[in-house]
């Protein structure tokens, strides 16, 4: 049953050194505030999973907290490279970054398998690609009915999944709408679930396109208005494209990034 | 549709990128559904909805089915994609039921590197001895888009660095090493049917599946294309010249891109070219 | 692209002798009117698939149009037996009925595989049950990562799926809400899709909990108000429990059933 | 909660069915989530929400998560289940993400036949030589409910025809043939922990997994239960007597069933007993 907690306490309780953490949200509803709290608390040696690492993981990688990245597309959407991700992969700065690299379809199905309590999922994917040579989480299975060989991907079961949603009720039932990506699957695949929300309301009136996570499938809810910025929460904010562009200059250089990091860690109210 | 000569109504000359974008849009004539990567593919698909194919159904991997954006989306997850869609579904559903289910006619991909069999690299490039391999964004939706759409269009700028004899990494299978490879691997779609660049159009030779020059944009010579291609590019028996953009195409393309000036959007995002 | 058709024409065009047909709807939105049109047109030798055959298939079976039933729970919900189904299985009246029998989870996943373009689906199911001994559409697969053995079910890909929905727009985009069961999967698994709707509207305003099938995923829409009766369409009607109970007496006896059938077939406007 | 003697406020005597229903509801004390079959399980689960477990989350296979019906639903797909649910999801999602995902504490099943290892038959019965086998509704959700819930409760009326030494068909595995079978088959949940009838309660012996008599309803003798059981029923070392229904339990149960009089609902529906 989800308790309504402060973000600081919820992160400290639920996310630990060495955990596999998924912070999901497909461009929309990316839980930046929670990631910044992880940086402030210095929770480290993380394996981070996310279809699109986006600048949220560029920041965690640059902060030196990430040992391994599980992903399928690592760019700054609409802008260009993730420079901290590239620097870690190409130069090992500030630490080497192991990769478990997939296609979007593969990552999505890895979460589906995790949410479904299955050890693997089947898809028509990866054929002819060099990707399977680099990972031990892609294999093949043979259909017992047709004999056809298909790709199998191992279930992805994070220790913790963190997502941002529009709102929750006081019991901790969560409601989100708009592009809801792979968040339900990532949450249900995880051992623990932390949700930051724009607001808590007395009653979750039904919304078109809403995905609801019952309170008993969530471990903690933290109220963080604007907690997806510079991503957005449909109905509450719009994507801050200027911040995404500005990140390019911050992240391109180790010194400017380090200054950004120090400012974030120095000020508890930094974001 | 009449095809007047270009530039009559618009004073600025047509750019090579515009030739690429207009011809990419034209390639969507007759398609019912298109799986759209952000960047050049999205520009072309949105232009097609304003020109050759008003009913084209745009499918974005973020979950928007039938999105009808009023301006170019900057990211794959722009709010307007959801707001204007016929339906918004989960990302697993987009890939499993709609793409893998065989419901998409055309997959439209960008690329960092394309080889002569239209295989695609968006993962990493070899920067030469002693230098670390250059990291690209990765696969995104491309491997399964190329596998499961009815046919695939690839759009990228022409240079010897982009169109290469051999990929540094095969992210996404085009035609493998020849015409039988897709069938051997059980791929359902036809794979890449055209690579549309700022110089012209390459298509796989029906016999060998190797990309050959089939069309030049107005004013471009075959020699110039060969010089910009990393393998010894052959020409099809007939090489046509693409029709110049019409006034309408150009006006709509420029209006689209002007409205989208809030951000780049041409060179990044899943399926887009190298993210640098 | 879906055309708006008369029910008579749509059934005649889309459903043929010998087809495998799924008429889905989990208690809610069962396409009774379309089934009655199949009976009137005498389309026969059908393989019928449906998780819960319900009285809709009791009627088709009793009419002698069904060679095989693919299903997971065959009762009259809230009432008792499906007498025509039992009579066909136990006594071969009016013709023998072959069965391909599953669990709900298995049937649901068979449709999921079909909708996903996969030849099979994986689940934790059927273990220790005698069901797999009686079907060739359940097998096992071994997880290539963990070595665990799991159940595999063959994809179910009907020639035609028929569903009922609340409404459609003039282009044939379909919207349904409330309990939407396995309808999306059954429709997307099929070669052809026929949807009966309560009404056609100018614009499909978004609804909480709505499932939308784009017009290009549907072959024909027929406007049949009350077409789910005695099942129901949330927002338009309520389940007619009296009719479900009354069916028990009609179906219990071959003579009373035959009288019902003759009345249905005799009157084109019989329902 | 105090347990006054039964019948003080309500004049009509407690029926055997009511004893079964009240004790079935009590077995849900402490559970967070319950996967509910229609019929007796639904009656018990809805009574539990009005007595021992107001926060119990009811999950129906039709897709309703956290349904809070105001009266007994007549079918698994009653509109009120969706109208009162925290969330409505697809049937595949209910089975894959919520049941198979291991998120349900208690599975509550009816049955046509139960054997001494709590295996369940809802498929067909042998009517003897020369007669066709009697057709039952089939599996419904039961095989995976029994496999994947944390624990399983079974509720059915006691008779030698219902509680049998050997099933005519194993639809749903309980404890197989002994205590090791579930583990051997990789089943995740504990399986059936109680069979609650109109005469008393049977539970699997911890050593053998065979069902033994652990409780009698008030006024019922062990001999009467043995006579109604199709195998040589053994008794647990201690056989208790169930507490009589309280006034509150009985009043709420009767109100529930009176409001549901619009239709039967006790003897049919997926997971319910034989549909005859």
Short mmCIF file of C-alpha atoms in Angstrom, two decimals, chain A residues 109-227:
data_model
loop_
_atom_site.label_atom_id
_atom_site.label_comp_id
_atom_site.label_asym_id
_atom_site.label_seq_id
_atom_site.Cartn_x
_atom_site.Cartn_y
_atom_site.Cartn_z
CA UNK A 109 9.03 -6.81 -24.19
CA UNK A 110 11.62 -7.28 -21.45
CA UNK A 111 9.42 -5.14 -19.19
CA UNK A 112 6.31 -7.01 -20.36
CA UNK A 113 7.91 -10.31 -19.34
CA UNK A 114 8.87 -8.84 -15.98
CA UNK A 115 5.36 -7.50 -15.37
CA UNK A 116 3.90 -10.87 -16.39
CA UNK A 117 5.98 -12.98 -14.03
CA UNK A 118 7.64 -14.73 -16.97
CA UNK A 119 11.37 -15.26 -17.41
CA UNK A 120 11.34 -14.19 -21.06
CA UNK A 121 9.31 -12.74 -23.91
CA UNK A 122 9.16 -13.65 -27.58
CA UNK A 123 9.31 -11.26 -30.51
CA UNK A 124 10.12 -10.95 -34.19
CA UNK A 125 13.22 -8.93 -33.63
CA UNK A 126 17.00 -8.61 -33.73
CA UNK A 127 17.22 -10.67 -36.90
CA UNK A 128 20.34 -9.90 -38.87
CA UNK A 129 21.46 -7.34 -36.30
CA UNK A 130 24.82 -7.39 -34.52
CA UNK A 131 23.09 -6.48 -31.26
CA UNK A 132 22.62 -10.07 -29.97
CA UNK A 133 26.39 -10.60 -30.16
CA UNK A 134 26.88 -8.07 -27.38
CA UNK A 135 24.34 -9.11 -24.81
CA UNK A 136 23.39 -12.20 -22.87
CA UNK A 137 19.77 -11.09 -22.63
CA UNK A 138 18.85 -11.92 -26.22
CA UNK A 139 18.52 -15.52 -27.38
CA UNK A 140 16.27 -17.55 -29.62
CA UNK A 141 13.37 -19.91 -29.09
CA UNK A 142 11.72 -22.28 -31.50
CA UNK A 143 7.95 -22.26 -31.83
CA UNK A 144 6.74 -25.70 -30.73
CA UNK A 145 3.89 -25.51 -33.25
CA UNK A 146 5.51 -24.16 -36.42
CA UNK A 147 9.22 -24.74 -35.88
CA UNK A 148 9.93 -21.08 -36.59
CA UNK A 149 12.85 -19.53 -34.72
CA UNK A 150 12.08 -16.29 -32.94
CA UNK A 151 13.97 -13.90 -30.69
CA UNK A 152 13.68 -14.27 -26.93
CA UNK A 153 14.55 -11.48 -24.51
CA UNK A 154 15.15 -11.98 -20.81
CA UNK A 155 12.68 -10.43 -18.39
CA UNK A 156 13.79 -7.10 -16.96
CA UNK A 157 12.89 -6.93 -13.29
CA UNK A 158 14.27 -3.75 -11.71
CA UNK A 159 14.76 -3.58 -7.98
CA UNK A 160 13.00 -0.24 -8.16
CA UNK A 161 10.99 1.55 -10.81
CA UNK A 162 10.47 5.29 -10.54
CA UNK A 163 7.83 7.10 -12.60
CA UNK A 164 6.12 10.49 -12.58
CA UNK A 165 2.33 10.77 -12.92
CA UNK A 166 -0.20 13.54 -12.99
CA UNK A 167 -1.93 12.73 -9.72
CA UNK A 168 -2.76 10.33 -6.94
CA UNK A 169 -5.47 10.06 -4.32
CA UNK A 170 -4.74 10.05 -0.58
CA UNK A 171 -4.55 6.26 -0.50
CA UNK A 172 -1.83 6.38 -3.12
CA UNK A 173 -3.70 5.18 -6.18
CA UNK A 174 -1.96 6.77 -9.16
CA UNK A 175 -3.46 8.13 -12.37
CA UNK A 176 -1.57 9.22 -15.48
CA UNK A 177 -2.65 10.06 -19.00
CA UNK A 178 -1.34 11.17 -22.37
CA UNK A 179 1.58 9.17 -23.71
CA UNK A 180 2.03 6.60 -20.95
CA UNK A 181 4.78 4.66 -22.69
CA UNK A 182 5.99 1.58 -20.89
CA UNK A 183 5.42 2.88 -17.37
CA UNK A 184 2.81 0.37 -16.29
CA UNK A 185 4.98 -2.51 -17.38
CA UNK A 186 8.12 -1.04 -15.79
CA UNK A 187 6.27 -0.49 -12.51
CA UNK A 188 4.71 -3.95 -12.42
CA UNK A 189 8.05 -5.57 -13.30
CA UNK A 190 9.80 -4.00 -10.31
CA UNK A 191 10.27 -5.11 -6.75
CA UNK A 192 9.51 -1.60 -5.46
CA UNK A 193 7.68 1.31 -7.06
CA UNK A 194 8.10 5.03 -6.35
CA UNK A 195 5.78 7.50 -8.06
CA UNK A 196 6.17 11.27 -7.99
CA UNK A 197 2.97 13.17 -8.81
CA UNK A 198 1.96 16.69 -9.67
CA UNK A 199 -0.72 16.71 -7.00
CA UNK A 200 -2.82 14.66 -4.62
CA UNK A 201 -6.56 14.95 -5.12
CA UNK A 202 -9.55 13.85 -3.07
CA UNK A 203 -11.01 11.79 -5.87
CA UNK A 204 -9.50 10.47 -9.09
CA UNK A 205 -12.25 11.35 -11.52
CA UNK A 206 -11.99 9.15 -14.60
CA UNK A 207 -10.01 10.65 -17.48
CA UNK A 208 -9.89 9.59 -21.13
CA UNK A 209 -6.78 7.57 -21.81
CA UNK A 210 -5.87 7.31 -18.14
CA UNK A 211 -3.73 4.49 -16.80
CA UNK A 212 -4.39 3.73 -13.13
CA UNK A 213 -2.00 1.99 -10.77
CA UNK A 214 -3.84 0.85 -7.63
CA UNK A 215 -2.25 1.92 -4.36
CA UNK A 216 -1.46 -1.70 -3.49
CA UNK A 217 0.81 -1.90 -6.53
CA UNK A 218 2.80 1.16 -5.47
CA UNK A 219 5.21 1.50 -2.53
CA UNK A 220 5.49 5.26 -2.16
CA UNK A 221 4.01 8.39 -3.65
CA UNK A 222 5.79 11.73 -3.33
CA UNK A 223 4.14 15.00 -4.28
CA UNK A 224 6.55 16.91 -6.51
CA UNK A 225 4.85 19.52 -8.67
CA UNK A 226 6.91 20.00 -11.80
CA UNK A 227 8.85 16.86 -10.94
#
